[in-house]
Amino acid sequence: MLKFKLKEVKSGPILHYPECLAAGWGMLSAAVTIGDARATRQPDPPPPRRRQCSLQACRVQFDEEFLETKEQLQKLQDGEHLLFQQVPMVEIDGMKLVQTRSILHYIAEKHQLFGKDLKERTLIDMYVEGTLDLLEMLIMHPFLKPEDQPKEVVHMAQKAIIRYFPVFEKVLRGHGQNFLVGNQLSLADVILLQTILALEEKIPNILSTFPFLQEYTVKLSNIPTIKRFLEPGSKKKPPPDDVYVRTVYNIFMS
Amino acid sequence: MAGKPVLHYFDGRGRMESTRWLLAAAGIEFEEKFVTCPEDLEKLRKDGVLMFQQVPMVEMDGMKLVQSRAILNYIANKYNLYGKDTKERLLIDMYTEGMADLNELISSLIITPPDQKESKMNLIRDRTKNRYLPAFEKVLKGHGQDYLVGNKLSKADILLTELLYMVEEFDASLLANFTLLQALKTRISNLPNVKKFLQPGSQRKPPMTEEKLEEARKVFKF
């Protein structure tokens, strides 16, 4: 399971992250096609797990360098590759990008996933930020005490159903389009799809009262690159398990 | 339509303070409507003006902006505080995200349980001195310019200045060896708009107190 792939790919971005953490992510699973024009573009920065969605969406080739040990993290830190001594880190376009949101924004901007003007961009920003609040709960969940985990699943479901999903259901019902903003795929769709799929792993019927979101999820999932990403054998990571949690503790907290 | 932005939040720093700094530094006058009791928050929710039922919320340019980062990004974009291209925007983003992490760490001290306060303070000291301040000092040293990105004032410089004041409030000795950061703090503080914001009577909020925290707890139910 633990594969350490070190690739010197000049053109493709390289993601540095623990595989297990990536496993825990799941979300970074939406691959979206942005149209033929983009399919032929230069590879883009690989999104740390989360961004695999956007990268895949742009049909960007990327490599991954998985962290498995504390020593590997130390090496990156000592080599001054990490601006704030942290991963995720994505090597791309001659730069070493850190900070999840910065990486997401960079990819989104480069691949027209950030709307056509400031108003659309701001709408996308607000939707993404709200969704990330929900996503954050999912990320933290495996690290809660086992006795607290079931309670937290209920809490996440409540937040999703009462606070977040109604907003997006209303947006979709309002304009009747296939994407949240500007009638084209954006970062907001990628992050929301990712979150929905990750939640469905824990609560299979979470969308039962949201017909527009259900249709939306199906439509997005059928976009060719996303579909490929959702199939076995892709770079999408499986749900987190005990090995994942232990490895993270070993790398970051020992 | 072209009225002043209206900030809806609790009368304290919290997640709105960075927005106050940015608007002030950009020379934009703004109004504030404070949420002082649970009923105030309920009313905003009932009026349907809070996208995710939360504050901060900023009414500006016909929109009801929510999510502190989205708000900051909108203001930065609008007032040319976000660099001139994608690469500069990226750098500004990376730096401000790091700043947000430290800001949140320091802000969390007041709600840390008493038996964990000491270790939290040590963590703050360590991160400030060994992770964040060195990173920003290095950026400034690298290009020798007056601003973090693109030789021009941006959101990054303003939020860094805010952060440095917070660090100073926490433990002034932490700034000791960071001469370039101190110089930047002074420089930004002397900009007319920022200078005004730093004076008593401005809309800048004081550090959180136990009393204010209790008030916040009642409003936000945490």
mmCIF file of N, CA and C in Angstrom, chain A residues 114-233:
data_model
loop_
_atom_site.group_PDB
_atom_site.id
_atom_site.type_symbol
_atom_site.label_atom_id
_atom_site.label_comp_id
_atom_site.label_asym_id
_atom_site.label_seq_id
_atom_site.Cartn_x
_atom_site.Cartn_y
_atom_site.Cartn_z
ATOM 1 N N PHE A 114 -12.816 29.381 -12.494
ATOM 2 C CA PHE A 114 -13.045 30.405 -11.487
ATOM 3 C C PHE A 114 -13.974 31.512 -11.979
ATOM 4 N N GLY A 115 -14.844 31.173 -12.929
ATOM 5 C CA GLY A 115 -15.810 32.158 -13.398
ATOM 6 C C GLY A 115 -15.207 33.107 -14.414
ATOM 7 N N LYS A 116 -16.094 33.931 -15.030
ATOM 8 C CA LYS A 116 -15.619 34.808 -16.093
ATOM 9 C C LYS A 116 -15.371 36.238 -15.641
ATOM 10 N N ASP A 117 -15.842 36.591 -14.457
ATOM 11 C CA ASP A 117 -15.614 37.946 -13.948
ATOM 12 C C ASP A 117 -15.585 37.919 -12.423
ATOM 13 N N LEU A 118 -15.394 39.088 -11.838
ATOM 14 C CA LEU A 118 -15.237 39.158 -10.388
ATOM 15 C C LEU A 118 -16.480 38.677 -9.645
ATOM 16 N N LYS A 119 -17.648 38.994 -10.178
ATOM 17 C CA LYS A 119 -18.886 38.580 -9.501
ATOM 18 C C LYS A 119 -19.009 37.063 -9.458
ATOM 19 N N GLU A 120 -18.716 36.412 -10.596
ATOM 20 C CA GLU A 120 -18.793 34.953 -10.629
ATOM 21 C C GLU A 120 -17.721 34.359 -9.733
ATOM 22 N N ARG A 121 -16.554 34.955 -9.790
ATOM 23 C CA ARG A 121 -15.448 34.473 -8.967
ATOM 24 C C ARG A 121 -15.795 34.529 -7.484
ATOM 25 N N THR A 122 -16.427 35.620 -7.092
ATOM 26 C CA THR A 122 -16.792 35.804 -5.685
ATOM 27 C C THR A 122 -17.857 34.797 -5.267
ATOM 28 N N LEU A 123 -18.799 34.546 -6.150
ATOM 29 C CA LEU A 123 -19.837 33.549 -5.865
ATOM 30 C C LEU A 123 -19.192 32.173 -5.687
ATOM 31 N N ILE A 124 -18.295 31.843 -6.606
ATOM 32 C CA ILE A 124 -17.595 30.561 -6.526
ATOM 33 C C ILE A 124 -16.813 30.474 -5.212
ATOM 34 N N ASP A 125 -16.128 31.558 -4.877
ATOM 35 C CA ASP A 125 -15.360 31.640 -3.629
ATOM 36 C C ASP A 125 -16.248 31.350 -2.413
ATOM 37 N N MET A 126 -17.413 31.999 -2.366
ATOM 38 C CA MET A 126 -18.316 31.817 -1.219
ATOM 39 C C MET A 126 -18.798 30.371 -1.139
ATOM 40 N N TYR A 127 -19.185 29.802 -2.275
ATOM 41 C CA TYR A 127 -19.670 28.417 -2.282
ATOM 42 C C TYR A 127 -18.558 27.458 -1.842
ATOM 43 N N VAL A 128 -17.357 27.686 -2.373
ATOM 44 C CA VAL A 128 -16.230 26.817 -2.032
ATOM 45 C C VAL A 128 -15.919 26.903 -0.542
ATOM 46 N N GLU A 129 -15.878 28.109 -0.021
ATOM 47 C CA GLU A 129 -15.560 28.280 1.397
ATOM 48 C C GLU A 129 -16.585 27.600 2.294
ATOM 49 N N GLY A 130 -17.859 27.753 1.947
ATOM 50 C CA GLY A 130 -18.905 27.091 2.735
ATOM 51 C C GLY A 130 -18.741 25.581 2.678
ATOM 52 N N THR A 131 -18.530 25.065 1.472
ATOM 53 C CA THR A 131 -18.379 23.616 1.296
ATOM 54 C C THR A 131 -17.154 23.112 2.052
ATOM 55 N N LEU A 132 -16.072 23.893 2.022
ATOM 56 C CA LEU A 132 -14.854 23.478 2.730
ATOM 57 C C LEU A 132 -15.087 23.371 4.236
ATOM 58 N N ASP A 133 -15.962 24.198 4.779
ATOM 59 C CA ASP A 133 -16.287 24.074 6.210
ATOM 60 C C ASP A 133 -16.853 22.690 6.500
ATOM 61 N N LEU A 134 -17.698 22.216 5.590
ATOM 62 C CA LEU A 134 -18.306 20.895 5.750
ATOM 63 C C LEU A 134 -17.260 19.806 5.521
ATOM 64 N N LEU A 135 -16.448 20.010 4.517
ATOM 65 C CA LEU A 135 -15.396 19.066 4.161
ATOM 66 C C LEU A 135 -14.407 18.895 5.312
ATOM 67 N N GLU A 136 -14.111 19.991 5.965
ATOM 68 C CA GLU A 136 -13.179 19.990 7.086
ATOM 69 C C GLU A 136 -13.622 18.994 8.152
ATOM 70 N N MET A 137 -14.920 18.923 8.401
ATOM 71 C CA MET A 137 -15.437 17.979 9.398
ATOM 72 C C MET A 137 -15.129 16.549 8.974
ATOM 73 N N LEU A 138 -15.264 16.291 7.684
ATOM 74 C CA LEU A 138 -14.993 14.952 7.165
ATOM 75 C C LEU A 138 -13.522 14.599 7.314
ATOM 76 N N ILE A 139 -12.679 15.568 7.059
ATOM 77 C CA ILE A 139 -11.240 15.337 7.151
ATOM 78 C C ILE A 139 -10.830 15.002 8.579
ATOM 79 N N MET A 140 -11.412 15.712 9.518
ATOM 80 C CA MET A 140 -11.038 15.534 10.920
ATOM 81 C C MET A 140 -11.640 14.272 11.526
ATOM 82 N N HIS A 141 -12.693 13.797 10.932
ATOM 83 C CA HIS A 141 -13.461 12.704 11.534
ATOM 84 C C HIS A 141 -12.646 11.471 11.937
ATOM 85 N N PRO A 142 -11.763 10.975 11.050
ATOM 86 C CA PRO A 142 -11.007 9.766 11.422
ATOM 87 C C PRO A 142 -10.107 9.962 12.631
ATOM 88 N N PHE A 143 -9.834 11.226 12.972
ATOM 89 C CA PHE A 143 -8.912 11.480 14.069
ATOM 90 C C PHE A 143 -9.599 11.716 15.399
ATOM 91 N N LEU A 144 -10.910 11.643 15.399
ATOM 92 C CA LEU A 144 -11.644 11.756 16.655
ATOM 93 C C LEU A 144 -11.524 10.450 17.421
ATOM 94 N N LYS A 145 -11.781 10.545 18.733
ATOM 95 C CA LYS A 145 -11.797 9.310 19.529
ATOM 96 C C LYS A 145 -12.900 8.420 18.978
ATOM 97 N N PRO A 146 -12.653 7.111 18.940
ATOM 98 C CA PRO A 146 -13.653 6.196 18.372
ATOM 99 C C PRO A 146 -15.052 6.373 18.974
ATOM 100 N N GLU A 147 -15.096 6.654 20.270
ATOM 101 C CA GLU A 147 -16.425 6.788 20.895
ATOM 102 C C GLU A 147 -17.149 8.067 20.479
ATOM 103 N N ASP A 148 -16.381 9.041 19.959
ATOM 104 C CA ASP A 148 -16.999 10.299 19.516
ATOM 105 C C ASP A 148 -17.396 10.270 18.047
ATOM 106 N N GLN A 149 -16.910 9.289 17.322
ATOM 107 C CA GLN A 149 -17.115 9.307 15.876
ATOM 108 C C GLN A 149 -18.573 9.186 15.428
ATOM 109 N N PRO A 150 -19.345 8.255 15.990
ATOM 110 C CA PRO A 150 -20.743 8.137 15.524
ATOM 111 C C PRO A 150 -21.543 9.428 15.728
ATOM 112 N N LYS A 151 -21.307 10.058 16.873
ATOM 113 C CA LYS A 151 -22.001 11.308 17.180
ATOM 114 C C LYS A 151 -21.673 12.386 16.142
ATOM 115 N N GLU A 152 -20.424 12.395 15.741
ATOM 116 C CA GLU A 152 -19.968 13.412 14.790
ATOM 117 C C GLU A 152 -20.559 13.167 13.403
ATOM 118 N N VAL A 153 -20.780 11.909 13.055
ATOM 119 C CA VAL A 153 -21.405 11.611 11.774
ATOM 120 C C VAL A 153 -22.801 12.232 11.737
ATOM 121 N N VAL A 154 -23.501 12.097 12.853
ATOM 122 C CA VAL A 154 -24.840 12.697 12.958
ATOM 123 C C VAL A 154 -24.746 14.209 12.812
ATOM 124 N N HIS A 155 -23.769 14.782 13.482
ATOM 125 C CA HIS A 155 -23.564 16.233 13.444
ATOM 126 C C HIS A 155 -23.278 16.711 12.028
ATOM 127 N N MET A 156 -22.416 15.977 11.315
ATOM 128 C CA MET A 156 -22.089 16.346 9.931
ATOM 129 C C MET A 156 -23.321 16.254 9.043
ATOM 130 N N ALA A 157 -24.075 15.187 9.241
ATOM 131 C CA ALA A 157 -25.280 15.001 8.427
ATOM 132 C C ALA A 157 -26.246 16.152 8.648
ATOM 133 N N GLN A 158 -26.395 16.545 9.904
ATOM 134 C CA GLN A 158 -27.298 17.657 10.220
ATOM 135 C C GLN A 158 -26.846 18.933 9.539
ATOM 136 N N LYS A 159 -25.552 19.223 9.674
ATOM 137 C CA LYS A 159 -25.022 20.441 9.059
ATOM 138 C C LYS A 159 -25.237 20.413 7.556
ATOM 139 N N ALA A 160 -24.974 19.270 6.948
ATOM 140 C CA ALA A 160 -25.117 19.155 5.496
ATOM 141 C C ALA A 160 -26.567 19.410 5.088
ATOM 142 N N ILE A 161 -27.479 18.765 5.788
ATOM 143 C CA ILE A 161 -28.887 18.802 5.410
ATOM 144 C C ILE A 161 -29.570 20.120 5.761
ATOM 145 N N ILE A 162 -29.141 20.727 6.872
ATOM 146 C CA ILE A 162 -29.818 21.947 7.316
ATOM 147 C C ILE A 162 -29.151 23.217 6.807
ATOM 148 N N ARG A 163 -27.835 23.177 6.720
ATOM 149 C CA ARG A 163 -27.140 24.426 6.403
ATOM 150 C C ARG A 163 -26.616 24.496 4.982
ATOM 151 N N TYR A 164 -25.987 23.450 4.484
ATOM 152 C CA TYR A 164 -25.263 23.568 3.212
ATOM 153 C C TYR A 164 -26.053 23.110 1.992
ATOM 154 N N PHE A 165 -26.593 21.921 2.040
ATOM 155 C CA PHE A 165 -27.297 21.419 0.866
ATOM 156 C C PHE A 165 -28.467 22.290 0.420
ATOM 157 N N PRO A 166 -29.256 22.827 1.364
ATOM 158 C CA PRO A 166 -30.375 23.667 0.913
ATOM 159 C C PRO A 166 -29.917 24.854 0.050
ATOM 160 N N VAL A 167 -28.762 25.397 0.372
ATOM 161 C CA VAL A 167 -28.244 26.536 -0.390
ATOM 162 C C VAL A 167 -28.019 26.130 -1.840
ATOM 163 N N PHE A 168 -27.323 25.022 -2.031
ATOM 164 C CA PHE A 168 -26.976 24.596 -3.392
ATOM 165 C C PHE A 168 -28.185 24.037 -4.143
ATOM 166 N N GLU A 169 -29.081 23.390 -3.425
ATOM 167 C CA GLU A 169 -30.313 22.903 -4.040
ATOM 168 C C GLU A 169 -31.092 24.089 -4.598
ATOM 169 N N LYS A 170 -31.149 25.139 -3.815
ATOM 170 C CA LYS A 170 -31.889 26.346 -4.221
ATOM 171 C C LYS A 170 -31.235 26.997 -5.439
ATOM 172 N N VAL A 171 -29.922 27.061 -5.432
ATOM 173 C CA VAL A 171 -29.194 27.648 -6.561
ATOM 174 C C VAL A 171 -29.497 26.879 -7.840
ATOM 175 N N LEU A 172 -29.402 25.563 -7.763
ATOM 176 C CA LEU A 172 -29.628 24.726 -8.947
ATOM 177 C C LEU A 172 -31.066 24.807 -9.426
ATOM 178 N N ARG A 173 -31.987 24.790 -8.480
ATOM 179 C CA ARG A 173 -33.409 24.888 -8.840
ATOM 180 C C ARG A 173 -33.661 26.252 -9.475
ATOM 181 N N GLY A 174 -33.006 27.280 -8.954
ATOM 182 C CA GLY A 174 -33.217 28.647 -9.417
ATOM 183 C C GLY A 174 -32.879 28.856 -10.881
ATOM 184 N N HIS A 175 -31.713 28.367 -11.318
ATOM 185 C CA HIS A 175 -31.333 28.625 -12.707
ATOM 186 C C HIS A 175 -31.501 27.401 -13.605
ATOM 187 N N GLY A 176 -31.726 26.242 -13.009
ATOM 188 C CA GLY A 176 -31.961 25.037 -13.801
ATOM 189 C C GLY A 176 -30.781 24.590 -14.645
ATOM 190 N N GLN A 177 -29.594 25.076 -14.312
ATOM 191 C CA GLN A 177 -28.420 24.692 -15.103
ATOM 192 C C GLN A 177 -27.698 23.513 -14.474
ATOM 193 N N ASN A 178 -26.715 22.997 -15.201
ATOM 194 C CA ASN A 178 -25.991 21.822 -14.706
ATOM 195 C C ASN A 178 -24.834 22.135 -13.783
ATOM 196 N N PHE A 179 -24.491 23.437 -13.699
ATOM 197 C CA PHE A 179 -23.365 23.823 -12.854
ATOM 198 C C PHE A 179 -23.800 24.945 -11.923
ATOM 199 N N LEU A 180 -23.090 25.103 -10.844
ATOM 200 C CA LEU A 180 -23.508 26.085 -9.844
ATOM 201 C C LEU A 180 -23.426 27.531 -10.340
ATOM 202 N N VAL A 181 -22.356 27.853 -11.039
ATOM 203 C CA VAL A 181 -22.124 29.256 -11.417
ATOM 204 C C VAL A 181 -21.821 29.415 -12.900
ATOM 205 N N GLY A 182 -22.488 30.356 -13.537
ATOM 206 C CA GLY A 182 -22.128 30.747 -14.896
ATOM 207 C C GLY A 182 -22.281 29.677 -15.957
ATOM 208 N N ASN A 183 -23.098 28.707 -15.684
ATOM 209 C CA ASN A 183 -23.405 27.653 -16.657
ATOM 210 C C ASN A 183 -22.163 26.943 -17.199
ATOM 211 N N GLN A 184 -21.134 26.887 -16.384
ATOM 212 C CA GLN A 184 -19.978 26.087 -16.757
ATOM 213 C C GLN A 184 -19.310 25.548 -15.503
ATOM 214 N N LEU A 185 -18.552 24.498 -15.700
ATOM 215 C CA LEU A 185 -17.883 23.853 -14.583
ATOM 216 C C LEU A 185 -16.960 24.838 -13.871
ATOM 217 N N SER A 186 -16.986 24.786 -12.549
ATOM 218 C CA SER A 186 -16.078 25.635 -11.785
ATOM 219 C C SER A 186 -15.572 24.873 -10.573
ATOM 220 N N LEU A 187 -14.668 25.508 -9.876
ATOM 221 C CA LEU A 187 -14.114 24.939 -8.649
ATOM 222 C C LEU A 187 -15.218 24.601 -7.656
ATOM 223 N N ALA A 188 -16.266 25.412 -7.654
ATOM 224 C CA ALA A 188 -17.374 25.181 -6.720
ATOM 225 C C ALA A 188 -18.013 23.816 -6.961
ATOM 226 N N ASP A 189 -18.184 23.450 -8.233
ATOM 227 C CA ASP A 189 -18.791 22.150 -8.557
ATOM 228 C C ASP A 189 -17.866 21.010 -8.138
ATOM 229 N N VAL A 190 -16.590 21.197 -8.414
ATOM 230 C CA VAL A 190 -15.625 20.153 -8.096
ATOM 231 C C VAL A 190 -15.598 19.867 -6.595
ATOM 232 N N ILE A 191 -15.495 20.916 -5.805
ATOM 233 C CA ILE A 191 -15.421 20.745 -4.355
ATOM 234 C C ILE A 191 -16.729 20.209 -3.793
ATOM 235 N N LEU A 192 -17.846 20.667 -4.345
ATOM 236 C CA LEU A 192 -19.134 20.183 -3.836
ATOM 237 C C LEU A 192 -19.323 18.708 -4.169
ATOM 238 N N LEU A 193 -18.980 18.332 -5.394
ATOM 239 C CA LEU A 193 -19.119 16.932 -5.784
ATOM 240 C C LEU A 193 -18.273 16.044 -4.882
ATOM 241 N N GLN A 194 -17.072 16.485 -4.684
ATOM 242 C CA GLN A 194 -16.136 15.774 -3.828
ATOM 243 C C GLN A 194 -16.732 15.558 -2.438
ATOM 244 N N THR A 195 -17.297 16.623 -1.896
ATOM 245 C CA THR A 195 -17.865 16.573 -0.548
ATOM 246 C C THR A 195 -19.065 15.654 -0.491
ATOM 247 N N ILE A 196 -19.932 15.771 -1.493
ATOM 248 C CA ILE A 196 -21.120 14.914 -1.530
ATOM 249 C C ILE A 196 -20.718 13.450 -1.569
ATOM 250 N N LEU A 197 -19.777 13.118 -2.446
ATOM 251 C CA LEU A 197 -19.368 11.712 -2.578
ATOM 252 C C LEU A 197 -18.744 11.195 -1.279
ATOM 253 N N ALA A 198 -17.955 12.040 -0.632
ATOM 254 C CA ALA A 198 -17.327 11.623 0.623
ATOM 255 C C ALA A 198 -18.370 11.431 1.722
ATOM 256 N N LEU A 199 -19.365 12.297 1.739
ATOM 257 C CA LEU A 199 -20.434 12.169 2.734
ATOM 258 C C LEU A 199 -21.262 10.924 2.484
ATOM 259 N N GLU A 200 -21.506 10.646 1.206
ATOM 260 C CA GLU A 200 -22.306 9.473 0.853
ATOM 261 C C GLU A 200 -21.646 8.186 1.299
ATOM 262 N N GLU A 201 -20.318 8.216 1.414
ATOM 263 C CA GLU A 201 -19.616 7.030 1.910
ATOM 264 C C GLU A 201 -20.012 6.733 3.345
ATOM 265 N N LYS A 202 -20.295 7.785 4.100
ATOM 266 C CA LYS A 202 -20.678 7.594 5.503
ATOM 267 C C LYS A 202 -22.196 7.531 5.684
ATOM 268 N N ILE A 203 -22.892 8.301 4.885
ATOM 269 C CA ILE A 203 -24.352 8.394 5.001
ATOM 270 C C ILE A 203 -24.932 8.245 3.603
ATOM 271 N N PRO A 204 -25.190 7.028 3.185
ATOM 272 C CA PRO A 204 -25.552 6.749 1.789
ATOM 273 C C PRO A 204 -26.765 7.517 1.265
ATOM 274 N N ASN A 205 -27.731 7.815 2.119
ATOM 275 C CA ASN A 205 -28.936 8.471 1.602
ATOM 276 C C ASN A 205 -28.972 9.958 1.923
ATOM 277 N N ILE A 206 -27.803 10.554 2.064
ATOM 278 C CA ILE A 206 -27.751 11.947 2.507
ATOM 279 C C ILE A 206 -28.450 12.903 1.554
ATOM 280 N N LEU A 207 -28.537 12.537 0.274
ATOM 281 C CA LEU A 207 -29.193 13.438 -0.683
ATOM 282 C C LEU A 207 -30.674 13.123 -0.894
ATOM 283 N N SER A 208 -31.226 12.288 -0.052
ATOM 284 C CA SER A 208 -32.584 11.793 -0.330
ATOM 285 C C SER A 208 -33.635 12.893 -0.458
ATOM 286 N N THR A 209 -33.441 14.018 0.225
ATOM 287 C CA THR A 209 -34.458 15.074 0.097
ATOM 288 C C THR A 209 -34.014 16.210 -0.818
ATOM 289 N N PHE A 210 -33.010 15.961 -1.622
ATOM 290 C CA PHE A 210 -32.485 16.998 -2.511
ATOM 291 C C PHE A 210 -32.432 16.522 -3.961
ATOM 292 N N PRO A 211 -33.565 16.558 -4.642
ATOM 293 C CA PRO A 211 -33.634 16.027 -6.007
ATOM 294 C C PRO A 211 -32.703 16.721 -6.999
ATOM 295 N N PHE A 212 -32.554 18.031 -6.886
ATOM 296 C CA PHE A 212 -31.676 18.733 -7.822
ATOM 297 C C PHE A 212 -30.220 18.353 -7.591
ATOM 298 N N LEU A 213 -29.834 18.225 -6.354
ATOM 299 C CA LEU A 213 -28.460 17.824 -6.050
ATOM 300 C C LEU A 213 -28.195 16.396 -6.511
ATOM 301 N N GLN A 214 -29.209 15.565 -6.431
ATOM 302 C CA GLN A 214 -29.052 14.186 -6.894
ATOM 303 C C GLN A 214 -28.745 14.166 -8.386
ATOM 304 N N GLU A 215 -29.546 14.911 -9.128
ATOM 305 C CA GLU A 215 -29.363 14.938 -10.579
ATOM 306 C C GLU A 215 -28.012 15.557 -10.939
ATOM 307 N N TYR A 216 -27.707 16.599 -10.234
ATOM 308 C CA TYR A 216 -26.438 17.312 -10.404
ATOM 309 C C TYR A 216 -25.263 16.360 -10.196
ATOM 310 N N THR A 217 -25.331 15.574 -9.137
ATOM 311 C CA THR A 217 -24.253 14.642 -8.808
ATOM 312 C C THR A 217 -24.074 13.613 -9.919
ATOM 313 N N VAL A 218 -25.186 13.099 -10.407
ATOM 314 C CA VAL A 218 -25.128 12.109 -11.482
ATOM 315 C C VAL A 218 -24.525 12.725 -12.744
ATOM 316 N N LYS A 219 -24.981 13.912 -13.088
ATOM 317 C CA LYS A 219 -24.501 14.568 -14.311
ATOM 318 C C LYS A 219 -23.009 14.828 -14.249
ATOM 319 N N LEU A 220 -22.560 15.384 -13.143
ATOM 320 C CA LEU A 220 -21.136 15.677 -13.001
ATOM 321 C C LEU A 220 -20.312 14.393 -13.039
ATOM 322 N N SER A 221 -20.819 13.375 -12.376
ATOM 323 C CA SER A 221 -20.076 12.110 -12.301
ATOM 324 C C SER A 221 -19.927 11.447 -13.653
ATOM 325 N N ASN A 222 -20.783 11.832 -14.576
ATOM 326 C CA ASN A 222 -20.721 11.227 -15.900
ATOM 327 C C ASN A 222 -19.856 11.980 -16.893
ATOM 328 N N ILE A 223 -19.355 13.110 -16.481
ATOM 329 C CA ILE A 223 -18.412 13.810 -17.342
ATOM 330 C C ILE A 223 -17.206 12.885 -17.493
ATOM 331 N N PRO A 224 -16.765 12.638 -18.722
ATOM 332 C CA PRO A 224 -15.763 11.604 -18.981
ATOM 333 C C PRO A 224 -14.548 11.580 -18.061
ATOM 334 N N THR A 225 -13.894 12.692 -17.865
ATOM 335 C CA THR A 225 -12.695 12.646 -17.018
ATOM 336 C C THR A 225 -13.052 12.356 -15.566
ATOM 337 N N ILE A 226 -14.154 12.893 -15.118
ATOM 338 C CA ILE A 226 -14.564 12.630 -13.739
ATOM 339 C C ILE A 226 -14.937 11.156 -13.612
ATOM 340 N N LYS A 227 -15.653 10.684 -14.603
ATOM 341 C CA LYS A 227 -16.076 9.283 -14.587
ATOM 342 C C LYS A 227 -14.864 8.374 -14.467
ATOM 343 N N ARG A 228 -13.834 8.700 -15.234
ATOM 344 C CA ARG A 228 -12.611 7.900 -15.199
ATOM 345 C C ARG A 228 -11.973 7.954 -13.819
ATOM 346 N N PHE A 229 -12.021 9.116 -13.247
ATOM 347 C CA PHE A 229 -11.412 9.309 -11.937
ATOM 348 C C PHE A 229 -12.165 8.542 -10.852
ATOM 349 N N LEU A 230 -13.443 8.347 -11.075
ATOM 350 C CA LEU A 230 -14.259 7.647 -10.086
ATOM 351 C C LEU A 230 -14.194 6.133 -10.246
ATOM 352 N N GLU A 231 -13.499 5.690 -11.280
ATOM 353 C CA GLU A 231 -13.386 4.241 -11.503
ATOM 354 C C GLU A 231 -12.201 3.665 -10.750
ATOM 355 N N PRO A 232 -12.244 2.365 -10.441
ATOM 356 C CA PRO A 232 -11.117 1.745 -9.745
ATOM 357 C C PRO A 232 -9.853 1.873 -10.582
ATOM 358 N N GLY A 233 -8.705 2.002 -9.903
ATOM 359 C CA GLY A 233 -7.446 2.098 -10.622
ATOM 360 C C GLY A 233 -7.032 3.531 -10.891
#
